[in-house]
Amino acid sequence: MKLKHTIQLAFLITAMISCKQKQDNTVVSEDNQTKTTAIDTTQTYINPLDIDYTYMVYNSARNKSYRSGADPAVIEFKGEYYMFVTRSFGYWHSTDLVNWTFIKPQQWFFEGSNAPTAFNYKDSLVYFAGDPAGYGSILYTDDPKKGLWSPTASISNNIQDSELFIDDDGKTYLYWGSSNVHPIRVKILNKNDRFLETGVREELINLDEEKHGWERFGENNFHPTLKEGYMEGASMTKHNGKYYLQYAAPGTQFNVYADGVYVGDSPLGPFTYMKSNPMSFKPGGFTNGAGHGITVKQTNGQYWHFATMALASNAQWERRICMFPTYFDEDGLMYSNTSYGDYPRFGPSHPTKAGQHNGWMLLSYKGNVTVSSSLQQIMKFTSNDDEVEVKEIPTELNAEGQITSNILTDENPKTFWVAEANDDKQWITIELLNEGIIHAIQLNYHDHESGIYTRVEGLKHQFTIETSEDGKNWKTVVDRSKSEIDAPNAYLVLDEPVKAKYVRYNNIKVPGNNFAMSEVRVFGLGLGEAPNKVSNFKINREKDRRDASFSWDKVEGAQGYNIRWGIAPDKLYQSWQVYDTNTHFMRNLDRDTSYYFTIESYNENGISEQTETIFVE
């Protein structure tokens, strides 16, 4: 049975109630915060998160200019939230886990924190560590909003990719490790004596790529020469008396970057590999990766996993931040809901569906795009510093002589278009394949030779967006012409849904030397029917049981398909979203685990029923 228009109407009504938009206000300085008041998206959000990512000092000596946000450490402190991100020269504050404002601290590490760790100790102090050099004092504050931090008097060594965890009894543990050889380790610190080591150190866990396919190095877990993945980004969550030691693998630049879990009865272990790993995994769709993160408990008891998404276009360290709802099932298995993970999702304030896909589908996929000018159109992927794949895409004209740039609707963040100028004469027009009801738009700007190499305040994206039903009569639906907001991954929820077939972005000015865009994504609901249920779904587990191949019959009118799997019919915690194919190959299964699989089709109108689950030994 298809999703019917009554369901679409329900989504429409819900969205109209929840998506109220505030006017764009200028930046206001309040305590050391750079506070930006933009669209109120407390009811919905999208990945990657819409924050003002920092330009990186790292690689600046090589004249590589790009933004990045990675390795998030998010804590709740006195009912509010703080997010620490690698080399950002500060951190973000939020009251709702969706709208974040940047705080520039009065004391901080010279090159920004690296793979930071933070811990809220009984709502009295926030402890923090993350010196890029791998050593340094642990900082603390009782008022992170002010940005005034004090260092401990002692120096702690070997704290790269660390996790500071203070148990209910006050005992303090520091987990660390970032290597394709060495394990995750832990040492005990004395919180009451300058965090000095007590002499207790343990080696805890290491990768086992022969058993765990998802830990194998490389894009899609394949590399022609390197076989050992990187184990890094330790994180600890205590739930119902159990200790969930999370870790990332196999590499931050890859689509399969994920977080797994070992479970123990003590902070020191021993730890047992969780059968349903990885617990945070997003290999398909527009923006990939969900590794090296942290799990934070919302004030209402809901858990959220913040993690790192790979962009890896200008550099392998070019990344973004994502947020997924996280759960513990009746068997104590920890998992995150990443299905349709870069589509709009209900915000943390939703009473029953927080973090779940809210039903808005992608209307812009494969839309016909014309642009004002074209300096370059490029596909660029940097898997590591020595392997950069660059492909120049020729400029083409349509029948009317207009410049086309369909890479802006191809669902690939590594393809991008560069305008000839960064001014108010540049525009992008998308003709949707089918008319639909538009609810939201996501703009994914690209850094092309931007010429910015550190945190710079006062950056802003200024533009307007118009829609039209016929391509002649236009209505302005977003006006940021005088905006002071820096939004490299802007998420724009319309004041009211609008019926349209055309969307036009009018540039005014964006940060950096060049105006470049990788994707304009339009979300809402089409006016047609959801696609039919998939038929003839076949799965072949290969001789190497970490691998599996899939095939199915094409479904007419489908944009793509979503494969779901897990260790039981009611534990289908993993998913892989694909476009325009009826075959797939994955290398991420655990060798000694049996799985259940199902698949669904989707398009701009909705999602089909899932097929019956198939058991595979």
Coordinates of C-alpha atoms in Angstrom, one line a residue:
M1 CA 0.0 0.0 0.0
K2 CA 1.4 3.4 -0.9
L3 CA 1.6 6.5 1.3
K4 CA -1.7 8.3 0.6
H5 CA -2.4 11.9 0.2
T6 CA -4.1 11.9 3.7
I7 CA -0.7 11.1 5.2
Q8 CA 0.9 13.9 3.1
L9 CA -1.8 16.3 4.3
A10 CA -1.0 15.3 7.9
F11 CA 2.6 16.1 7.3
L12 CA 1.6 19.4 5.7
I13 CA -0.6 20.4 8.6
T14 CA 2.1 19.5 11.2
A15 CA 4.7 21.4 9.3
M16 CA 2.6 24.5 9.0
I17 CA 2.0 24.5 12.7
S18 CA 5.6 23.8 13.7
C19 CA 7.6 25.8 11.2
K20 CA 7.2 29.4 12.3
Q21 CA 9.9 31.7 11.0
K22 CA 11.5 34.6 12.8
Q23 CA 12.9 37.7 11.1
D24 CA 16.6 37.9 10.4
N25 CA 18.3 40.1 13.0
T26 CA 21.8 41.5 13.2
V27 CA 24.5 40.1 15.4
V28 CA 24.3 41.1 19.0
S29 CA 27.2 40.9 21.4
E30 CA 26.2 39.4 24.8
D31 CA 28.8 38.3 27.3
N32 CA 31.5 37.1 24.8
Q33 CA 28.8 35.4 22.7
T34 CA 28.3 36.1 19.0
K35 CA 24.6 35.7 19.0
T36 CA 22.7 35.3 15.7
T37 CA 18.9 35.2 15.7
A38 CA 17.7 33.4 12.5
I39 CA 15.0 31.2 11.5
D40 CA 13.4 29.4 14.5
T41 CA 14.0 25.7 13.6
T42 CA 13.4 24.3 17.0
Q43 CA 10.7 22.0 15.5
T44 CA 12.9 20.7 12.6
Y45 CA 16.6 20.5 11.8
I46 CA 18.8 19.0 9.2
N47 CA 22.3 17.4 8.9
P48 CA 24.9 18.6 8.5
L49 CA 24.0 21.0 11.3
D50 CA 23.5 24.7 10.4
I51 CA 26.2 26.4 12.4
D52 CA 29.0 28.9 11.5
Y53 CA 31.8 26.4 11.0
T54 CA 35.3 27.7 11.5
Y55 CA 38.0 28.1 8.7
M56 CA 40.9 25.8 9.6
V57 CA 44.4 26.9 10.6
Y58 CA 45.5 23.3 9.8
N59 CA 46.8 23.2 6.2
S60 CA 47.0 27.0 6.0
A61 CA 50.7 26.7 5.3
R62 CA 49.7 24.9 2.1
N63 CA 47.2 27.6 1.2
K64 CA 44.3 25.3 1.7
S65 CA 41.3 27.4 2.8
Y66 CA 38.2 25.5 4.0
R67 CA 35.8 25.2 6.9
S68 CA 35.5 22.2 9.1
G69 CA 33.7 20.9 12.1
A70 CA 34.6 17.6 13.6
D71 CA 35.0 15.4 16.7
P72 CA 32.2 17.1 18.7
A73 CA 32.0 16.9 22.5
V74 CA 28.6 18.0 23.6
I75 CA 27.5 18.3 27.3
E76 CA 24.5 19.4 29.2
F77 CA 25.3 21.9 32.0
K78 CA 22.6 23.5 34.2
G79 CA 19.8 22.7 31.7
E80 CA 21.7 24.1 28.6
Y81 CA 24.1 22.7 26.1
Y82 CA 27.7 23.3 25.0
M83 CA 29.4 21.9 21.9
F84 CA 33.2 21.8 21.6
V85 CA 34.5 21.1 18.1
T86 CA 38.1 20.5 16.8
R87 CA 40.1 23.7 16.1
S88 CA 37.2 26.1 16.2
F89 CA 38.9 28.7 18.6
G90 CA 35.9 28.5 20.8
Y91 CA 32.7 26.6 21.3
W92 CA 28.9 26.8 20.8
H93 CA 26.0 27.2 23.3
S94 CA 22.4 26.2 22.9
T95 CA 19.2 26.0 24.9
D96 CA 17.4 23.6 22.5
L97 CA 20.1 21.5 20.8
V98 CA 19.2 23.1 17.4
N99 CA 20.0 26.8 17.5
W100 CA 23.7 27.3 18.4
T101 CA 25.6 30.5 19.2
F102 CA 29.4 30.8 19.2
I103 CA 31.3 31.7 22.3
K104 CA 34.8 33.1 22.0
P105 CA 36.6 32.2 25.2
Q106 CA 39.0 34.5 27.0
Q107 CA 41.7 31.8 27.3
W108 CA 42.1 29.0 24.9
F109 CA 44.6 26.8 23.1
F110 CA 46.6 28.7 20.5
E111 CA 45.6 26.5 17.5
G112 CA 42.1 25.7 18.9
S113 CA 41.2 22.5 20.7
N114 CA 41.8 19.2 18.9
A115 CA 39.5 16.2 19.3
P116 CA 38.1 17.9 22.5
T117 CA 36.7 16.3 25.6
A118 CA 34.4 17.9 28.1
F119 CA 32.5 16.7 31.2
N120 CA 29.8 18.3 33.4
Y121 CA 30.6 17.4 37.0
K122 CA 27.4 17.6 39.0
D123 CA 26.4 20.9 37.5
S124 CA 29.2 22.6 39.4
L125 CA 32.2 22.6 37.0
V126 CA 32.8 21.9 33.4
Y127 CA 36.2 20.2 32.7
F128 CA 37.8 20.3 29.3
A129 CA 40.9 19.0 27.5
G130 CA 42.1 19.1 23.9
D131 CA 45.5 20.7 23.4
P132 CA 46.5 20.1 19.7
A133 CA 50.0 19.1 20.8
G134 CA 48.6 16.2 22.7
Y135 CA 49.5 17.4 26.2
G136 CA 48.5 20.2 28.5
S137 CA 46.5 21.2 31.5
I138 CA 42.8 20.3 32.0
L139 CA 40.8 23.4 32.0
Y140 CA 37.7 24.1 34.2
T141 CA 35.0 26.7 34.6
D142 CA 31.8 27.2 36.5
D143 CA 30.4 29.6 33.9
P144 CA 31.1 28.5 30.3
K145 CA 28.9 31.3 29.0
K146 CA 31.5 33.8 30.1
G147 CA 34.3 32.0 28.4
L148 CA 36.6 32.4 31.4
W149 CA 38.6 29.1 32.0
S150 CA 41.2 28.2 34.6
P151 CA 43.9 25.5 34.1
T152 CA 44.9 22.9 36.5
A153 CA 48.5 23.1 37.8
S154 CA 49.6 19.8 36.5
I155 CA 50.4 18.7 32.9
S156 CA 48.8 15.5 31.5
N157 CA 50.4 13.7 28.7
N158 CA 49.1 11.5 25.9
I159 CA 45.6 13.1 25.7
Q160 CA 45.1 13.1 22.0
D161 CA 41.6 12.0 21.0
S162 CA 40.7 11.8 24.7
E163 CA 37.5 11.3 26.7
L164 CA 37.3 12.5 30.2
F165 CA 34.7 10.6 32.3
I166 CA 33.9 11.1 36.0
D167 CA 31.8 8.4 37.5
D168 CA 29.1 8.9 40.1
D169 CA 31.6 8.1 42.8
G170 CA 33.9 10.8 41.7
K171 CA 36.5 8.5 40.2
T172 CA 38.0 10.0 37.1
Y173 CA 39.0 8.2 33.9
L174 CA 40.8 9.5 30.8
Y175 CA 40.4 7.3 27.7
W176 CA 42.5 8.0 24.6
G177 CA 43.9 6.7 21.4
S178 CA 44.2 7.5 17.7
S179 CA 46.1 4.9 15.7
N180 CA 45.8 2.1 13.2
V181 CA 48.0 0.0 15.4
H182 CA 47.6 0.9 19.0
P183 CA 44.5 0.2 21.1
I184 CA 42.2 2.5 23.1
R185 CA 43.7 3.0 26.5
V186 CA 42.5 4.4 29.9
K187 CA 44.2 5.9 32.9
I188 CA 42.8 6.9 36.2
L189 CA 43.3 10.5 37.4
N190 CA 42.8 12.0 40.8
K191 CA 40.3 14.8 40.3
N192 CA 40.9 16.1 43.8
D193 CA 44.7 16.4 43.3
R194 CA 45.3 18.3 40.0
F195 CA 44.2 15.4 37.9
L196 CA 47.5 13.6 38.6
E197 CA 47.7 10.0 37.4
T198 CA 47.2 7.4 40.0
G199 CA 49.5 4.9 38.2
V200 CA 46.6 2.7 36.9
R201 CA 46.7 2.3 33.1
E202 CA 44.9 -0.3 31.0
E203 CA 44.8 -1.3 27.3
L204 CA 41.1 -1.9 26.5
I205 CA 40.1 -2.5 22.9
N206 CA 41.5 -2.6 19.4
L207 CA 40.1 -3.0 15.9
D208 CA 39.5 -6.5 14.5
E209 CA 39.0 -5.9 10.8
E210 CA 39.0 -9.6 10.0
K211 CA 35.8 -10.0 12.0
H212 CA 34.3 -6.5 11.6
G213 CA 33.9 -5.4 8.0
W214 CA 32.9 -1.8 8.9
E215 CA 36.3 -1.3 10.6
R216 CA 38.2 -1.8 7.3
F217 CA 40.0 1.3 6.0
G218 CA 38.9 3.2 2.9
E219 CA 35.9 4.7 1.1
N220 CA 33.2 2.0 1.2
N221 CA 35.6 0.0 3.5
F222 CA 38.0 -0.6 0.6
H223 CA 41.5 0.6 0.0
P224 CA 43.9 -1.0 -2.5
T225 CA 46.9 -1.1 -0.2
L226 CA 46.0 -0.1 3.4
K227 CA 44.0 -2.7 5.3
E228 CA 44.2 -1.4 8.9
G229 CA 41.6 1.2 9.9
Y230 CA 42.1 3.9 12.5
M231 CA 40.6 3.4 15.9
E232 CA 40.1 6.8 17.6
G233 CA 37.6 9.1 19.3
A234 CA 36.8 7.2 22.5
S235 CA 33.6 8.2 24.3
M236 CA 31.9 6.8 27.4
T237 CA 28.2 6.7 28.3
K238 CA 26.9 5.2 31.5
H239 CA 23.3 3.8 31.2
N240 CA 21.5 1.5 33.6
G241 CA 24.7 0.6 35.4
K242 CA 26.5 -0.5 32.2
Y243 CA 29.4 1.4 30.6
Y244 CA 29.2 1.9 26.8
L245 CA 32.7 2.6 25.5
Q246 CA 32.3 4.1 22.0
Y247 CA 35.0 4.4 19.4
A248 CA 35.3 5.6 15.8
A249 CA 36.6 3.7 12.7
P250 CA 38.0 3.4 10.0
G251 CA 38.9 7.0 9.0
T252 CA 37.4 10.4 9.3
Q253 CA 37.5 11.2 5.5
F254 CA 35.4 8.2 4.4
N255 CA 31.7 7.7 3.9
V256 CA 31.7 4.7 6.2
Y257 CA 33.2 6.6 9.2
A258 CA 31.2 5.2 12.1
D259 CA 31.0 4.7 15.9
G260 CA 31.0 1.3 17.5
V261 CA 30.4 0.2 21.1
Y262 CA 31.9 -2.2 23.6
V263 CA 30.0 -2.8 26.8
G264 CA 31.3 -3.4 30.3
D265 CA 30.3 -3.5 33.9
S266 CA 33.2 -1.2 35.0
P267 CA 34.9 1.9 33.5
L268 CA 38.0 -0.3 33.3
G269 CA 36.3 -3.2 31.6
P270 CA 36.6 -5.9 30.6
F271 CA 34.5 -4.8 27.5
T272 CA 32.5 -7.0 25.2
Y273 CA 31.9 -6.1 21.5
M274 CA 28.2 -5.1 20.9
K275 CA 26.6 -7.5 18.4
S276 CA 24.6 -4.9 16.6
N277 CA 27.6 -2.6 15.8
P278 CA 28.2 0.0 14.5
M279 CA 25.8 2.1 16.6
S280 CA 26.2 5.3 14.5
F281 CA 26.5 4.7 10.8
K282 CA 25.5 6.8 7.8
P283 CA 27.3 5.6 4.6
G284 CA 24.8 6.7 2.0
G285 CA 22.8 9.7 0.9
F286 CA 24.1 13.3 0.4
T287 CA 26.4 13.8 3.4
N288 CA 28.1 10.7 4.8
G289 CA 29.7 9.6 8.0
A290 CA 28.6 9.5 11.6
G291 CA 31.8 8.8 13.6
H292 CA 34.0 10.2 16.3
G293 CA 31.2 11.6 18.3
I294 CA 29.7 11.8 21.8
T295 CA 26.3 10.8 23.3
V296 CA 24.6 13.5 25.4
K297 CA 21.4 13.1 27.5
Q298 CA 18.8 15.7 27.0
T299 CA 17.1 17.2 30.1
N300 CA 14.0 15.1 29.2
G301 CA 15.9 11.9 29.2
Q302 CA 16.3 11.5 25.4
Y303 CA 19.8 10.6 24.2
W304 CA 21.5 12.3 21.2
H305 CA 24.6 11.3 19.4
F306 CA 26.7 14.1 17.8
A307 CA 29.2 12.9 15.3
T308 CA 31.5 13.8 12.4
M309 CA 30.4 13.8 8.7
A310 CA 33.0 13.6 5.9
L311 CA 33.1 16.2 3.2
A312 CA 36.7 15.6 2.2
S313 CA 36.7 17.7 -1.0
N314 CA 39.4 20.4 -0.4
A315 CA 41.2 18.3 2.3
Q316 CA 40.7 15.0 4.0
W317 CA 40.1 17.0 7.2
E318 CA 37.2 18.9 5.7
R319 CA 34.2 17.8 7.8
R320 CA 30.8 18.7 9.3
I321 CA 28.7 17.9 12.4
C322 CA 25.6 15.7 12.6
M323 CA 23.1 14.9 15.3
F324 CA 21.0 11.7 15.6
P325 CA 18.6 10.4 18.3
T326 CA 20.0 7.5 20.2
Y327 CA 18.4 4.7 22.2
F328 CA 19.0 1.7 24.3
D329 CA 16.7 -1.2 23.5
E330 CA 15.3 -3.9 25.9
D331 CA 18.4 -6.0 25.4
G332 CA 20.7 -3.0 26.3
L333 CA 21.8 -2.5 22.7
M334 CA 22.8 1.1 21.9
Y335 CA 21.8 2.4 18.5
S336 CA 21.1 5.7 16.6
N337 CA 18.4 6.4 14.0
T338 CA 20.3 7.7 10.9
S339 CA 17.8 6.7 8.3
Y340 CA 17.2 9.5 5.8
G341 CA 19.8 11.2 8.0
D342 CA 20.4 14.3 5.8
Y343 CA 16.7 15.0 5.3
P344 CA 14.7 17.3 7.6
R345 CA 14.1 15.8 11.0
F346 CA 11.8 16.6 14.0
G347 CA 13.7 18.7 16.5
P348 CA 14.4 17.7 20.2
S349 CA 11.2 19.5 21.3
H350 CA 8.9 17.1 19.5
P351 CA 7.1 15.0 22.2
T352 CA 7.2 11.6 20.5
K353 CA 9.3 11.7 17.3
A354 CA 12.3 13.8 18.2
G355 CA 15.1 13.3 15.7
Q356 CA 13.1 11.2 13.3
H357 CA 12.7 12.0 9.6
N358 CA 9.7 14.3 9.5
G359 CA 8.3 13.2 6.1
W360 CA 9.6 16.1 3.9
M361 CA 11.1 14.6 0.8
L362 CA 13.7 15.8 -1.7
L363 CA 12.0 17.8 -4.5
S364 CA 15.1 19.1 -6.2
Y365 CA 16.9 15.9 -7.1
K366 CA 18.0 16.0 -10.8
G367 CA 16.2 19.3 -11.3
N368 CA 17.3 21.3 -14.3
V369 CA 19.7 24.1 -13.2
T370 CA 20.7 27.3 -15.0
V371 CA 23.2 29.8 -13.6
S372 CA 24.3 33.4 -14.2
S373 CA 27.9 32.5 -15.0
S374 CA 30.4 29.7 -14.6
L375 CA 34.1 30.0 -13.8
Q376 CA 34.5 26.4 -13.0
Q377 CA 32.5 23.2 -12.4
I378 CA 34.5 20.5 -10.6
M379 CA 34.3 17.2 -8.9
K380 CA 37.0 17.0 -6.2
F381 CA 37.6 14.3 -3.6
T382 CA 40.5 14.2 -1.2
S383 CA 40.8 10.7 0.4
N384 CA 44.1 11.7 2.0
D385 CA 46.8 14.4 1.5
D386 CA 48.5 12.4 -1.3
E387 CA 45.5 11.2 -3.2
V388 CA 43.4 14.0 -4.7
E389 CA 40.9 13.2 -7.4
V390 CA 39.9 16.3 -9.5
K391 CA 37.7 16.2 -12.5
E392 CA 36.7 19.4 -14.4
I393 CA 33.2 19.3 -15.7
P394 CA 32.7 21.1 -19.0
T395 CA 30.3 24.0 -19.2
E396 CA 27.2 23.3 -21.2
L397 CA 24.4 25.4 -22.6
N398 CA 20.7 24.5 -22.9
A399 CA 18.5 25.1 -25.9
E400 CA 17.9 28.7 -24.9
G401 CA 21.6 29.4 -24.6
Q402 CA 21.7 29.5 -20.8
I403 CA 24.6 28.0 -18.8
T404 CA 23.6 24.8 -17.0
S405 CA 25.0 23.4 -13.8
N406 CA 23.1 20.2 -12.9
I407 CA 25.8 19.2 -10.4
L408 CA 23.9 21.5 -8.0
T409 CA 21.1 18.9 -7.8
D410 CA 23.1 15.7 -8.0
E411 CA 23.2 14.9 -4.3
N412 CA 27.0 14.9 -4.3
P413 CA 28.8 17.4 -2.0
K414 CA 32.1 16.8 -3.8
T415 CA 30.8 18.4 -7.0
F416 CA 30.6 22.2 -7.0
W417 CA 30.1 25.2 -9.2
V418 CA 32.0 28.4 -9.0
A419 CA 30.5 31.7 -10.3
E420 CA 32.6 34.2 -12.2
A421 CA 32.1 36.8 -9.4
N422 CA 31.0 37.1 -5.8
D423 CA 28.4 39.8 -6.3
D424 CA 24.7 40.5 -6.6
K425 CA 24.6 39.7 -10.3
Q426 CA 25.0 35.9 -9.7
W427 CA 22.0 33.6 -9.5
I428 CA 20.9 30.0 -9.6
T429 CA 17.6 28.8 -11.0
I430 CA 16.3 25.3 -10.4
E431 CA 13.4 23.9 -12.4
L432 CA 12.0 21.0 -10.4
L433 CA 11.2 17.8 -12.3
N434 CA 7.7 18.0 -10.8
E435 CA 5.7 20.7 -9.1
G436 CA 5.5 20.3 -5.3
I437 CA 4.8 21.9 -2.0
I438 CA 8.0 23.4 -0.7
H439 CA 8.7 23.6 3.1
A440 CA 12.4 24.1 3.4
I441 CA 15.6 24.7 1.5
Q442 CA 19.2 23.8 2.4
L443 CA 22.1 25.7 0.9
N444 CA 25.5 24.0 0.8
Y445 CA 28.1 26.5 0.0
H446 CA 31.6 25.3 -1.1
D447 CA 35.0 26.8 -0.2
H448 CA 36.9 27.3 -3.4
E449 CA 40.1 29.2 -2.8
S450 CA 38.3 31.3 -0.2
G451 CA 41.5 32.8 1.2
I452 CA 40.4 32.6 4.9
Y453 CA 42.6 30.5 7.2
T454 CA 41.3 31.0 10.8
R455 CA 38.2 32.0 12.8
V456 CA 37.0 35.3 11.4
E457 CA 34.0 37.1 13.0
G458 CA 31.6 39.2 11.0
L459 CA 31.3 36.7 8.0
K460 CA 27.8 36.7 6.5
H461 CA 25.8 35.1 3.7
Q462 CA 23.5 37.6 2.0
F463 CA 20.9 36.4 -0.6
T464 CA 17.2 36.1 -1.4
I465 CA 15.3 33.1 -2.6
E466 CA 12.2 33.2 -4.9
T467 CA 9.8 30.6 -6.1
S468 CA 7.5 30.4 -9.1
E469 CA 4.9 28.1 -10.5
D470 CA 5.5 29.1 -14.2
G471 CA 9.0 30.5 -14.3
K472 CA 7.7 34.0 -15.0
N473 CA 5.9 35.2 -11.9
W474 CA 8.1 35.1 -8.8
K475 CA 7.5 35.4 -5.1
T476 CA 10.2 36.1 -2.5
V477 CA 10.1 33.4 0.2
V478 CA 13.5 34.0 1.9
D479 CA 15.0 37.5 2.4
R480 CA 18.5 37.5 3.9
S481 CA 19.6 40.5 1.8
K482 CA 20.7 42.3 4.9
S483 CA 21.6 39.3 7.0
E484 CA 24.5 39.2 9.4
I485 CA 24.4 35.5 9.7
D486 CA 27.3 33.2 8.7
A487 CA 25.6 30.0 7.4
P488 CA 27.7 27.8 5.1
N489 CA 25.1 25.0 5.4
A490 CA 22.0 27.2 5.7
Y491 CA 18.7 25.5 6.6
L492 CA 15.8 27.7 5.7
V493 CA 12.3 26.8 6.8
L494 CA 9.7 28.8 4.9
D495 CA 7.2 30.9 6.9
E496 CA 4.5 29.1 5.0
P497 CA 4.7 26.1 2.6
V498 CA 4.5 27.3 -1.1
K499 CA 3.5 25.4 -4.2
A500 CA 6.1 25.9 -6.9
K501 CA 8.0 24.3 -9.8
Y502 CA 10.9 26.8 -9.9
V503 CA 13.3 28.0 -7.2
R504 CA 15.7 30.9 -7.7
Y505 CA 18.7 31.8 -5.5
N506 CA 19.8 35.4 -5.9
N507 CA 23.3 36.0 -4.5
I508 CA 24.4 39.3 -2.9
K509 CA 27.6 38.5 -1.1
V510 CA 29.1 35.4 0.6
P511 CA 32.4 35.0 2.6
G512 CA 35.7 34.5 0.9
N513 CA 37.0 35.3 -2.5
N514 CA 34.6 33.2 -4.6
F515 CA 30.9 32.4 -4.6
A516 CA 30.7 28.6 -5.0
M517 CA 27.9 26.1 -4.2
S518 CA 27.9 22.4 -4.1
E519 CA 24.2 21.7 -3.7
V520 CA 20.8 23.5 -3.4
R521 CA 18.4 21.0 -1.8
V522 CA 14.6 21.7 -1.8
F523 CA 12.4 19.8 0.6
G524 CA 8.7 19.3 0.8
L525 CA 6.1 17.0 -0.7
G526 CA 5.3 16.2 -4.3
L527 CA 1.8 16.2 -5.6
G528 CA 1.9 12.6 -6.9
E529 CA 2.0 9.1 -5.4
A530 CA 4.7 7.4 -3.4
P531 CA 6.5 4.6 -5.4
N532 CA 5.4 1.0 -5.3
K533 CA 6.9 -1.6 -3.0
V534 CA 10.2 -3.1 -4.2
S535 CA 10.0 -6.6 -5.7
N536 CA 12.6 -9.3 -6.3
F537 CA 14.9 -8.2 -3.6
K538 CA 17.9 -10.5 -3.6
I539 CA 20.9 -10.7 -1.2
N540 CA 24.1 -12.7 -1.8
R541 CA 26.5 -12.9 1.1
E542 CA 29.9 -13.3 -0.5
K543 CA 32.6 -15.8 0.2
D544 CA 34.1 -13.1 2.4
R545 CA 31.2 -12.9 4.8
R546 CA 32.0 -9.2 5.6
D547 CA 30.7 -8.5 2.0
A548 CA 27.2 -8.7 0.5
S549 CA 25.7 -7.8 -2.9
F550 CA 22.2 -6.8 -3.5
S551 CA 19.8 -6.5 -6.4
W552 CA 16.2 -5.7 -7.0
D553 CA 13.8 -4.7 -9.7
K554 CA 13.6 -1.0 -10.6
V555 CA 10.5 0.7 -9.3
E556 CA 8.9 3.2 -11.8
G557 CA 9.0 6.7 -10.5
A558 CA 11.4 6.0 -7.6
Q559 CA 14.3 8.4 -7.0
G560 CA 16.2 5.7 -5.0
Y561 CA 16.0 3.0 -2.3
N562 CA 16.8 2.6 1.3
I563 CA 18.3 -0.7 2.5
R564 CA 17.8 -1.5 6.2
W565 CA 19.3 -4.4 8.2
G566 CA 20.0 -5.6 11.7
I567 CA 20.5 -8.6 13.9
A568 CA 16.8 -9.3 14.4
P569 CA 13.5 -8.3 12.5
D570 CA 12.8 -5.8 15.3
K571 CA 16.4 -4.5 15.4
L572 CA 16.9 -3.1 11.9
Y573 CA 19.1 -0.3 13.2
Q574 CA 21.3 0.2 10.1
S575 CA 20.4 1.7 6.7
W576 CA 22.1 2.7 3.5
Q577 CA 20.3 5.1 1.2
V578 CA 21.1 5.0 -2.6
Y579 CA 20.0 6.9 -5.7
D580 CA 19.4 5.8 -9.2
T581 CA 20.5 2.1 -9.0
N582 CA 19.0 -1.3 -8.4
T583 CA 22.2 -2.9 -7.3
H584 CA 24.4 -2.3 -4.3
F585 CA 27.6 -3.8 -2.8
M586 CA 28.6 -3.3 0.9
R587 CA 31.7 -4.4 2.8
N588 CA 30.6 -3.5 6.3
L589 CA 29.1 -6.6 7.8
D590 CA 30.5 -8.5 10.8
R591 CA 31.9 -11.9 9.7
D592 CA 30.3 -14.0 12.4
T593 CA 26.9 -12.3 12.6
S594 CA 23.6 -13.3 10.8
Y595 CA 21.4 -10.5 9.6
Y596 CA 17.9 -9.5 8.5
F597 CA 17.4 -7.2 5.5
T598 CA 14.6 -5.2 4.0
I599 CA 14.3 -2.5 1.4
E600 CA 12.0 0.4 0.5
S601 CA 11.7 2.8 -2.4
Y602 CA 11.2 6.6 -2.2
N603 CA 10.6 9.6 -4.3
E604 CA 9.5 13.2 -3.8
N605 CA 6.0 12.0 -2.8
G606 CA 6.9 9.7 0.0
I607 CA 8.3 6.3 0.9
S608 CA 6.9 2.9 0.0
E609 CA 6.2 -0.1 2.2
Q610 CA 9.2 -2.1 3.2
T611 CA 9.6 -5.6 1.8
E612 CA 9.3 -8.6 4.1
T613 CA 12.5 -9.1 6.0
I614 CA 15.0 -11.7 4.6
F615 CA 17.2 -13.7 6.9
V616 CA 20.8 -14.2 5.8
E617 CA 23.1 -16.6 7.6

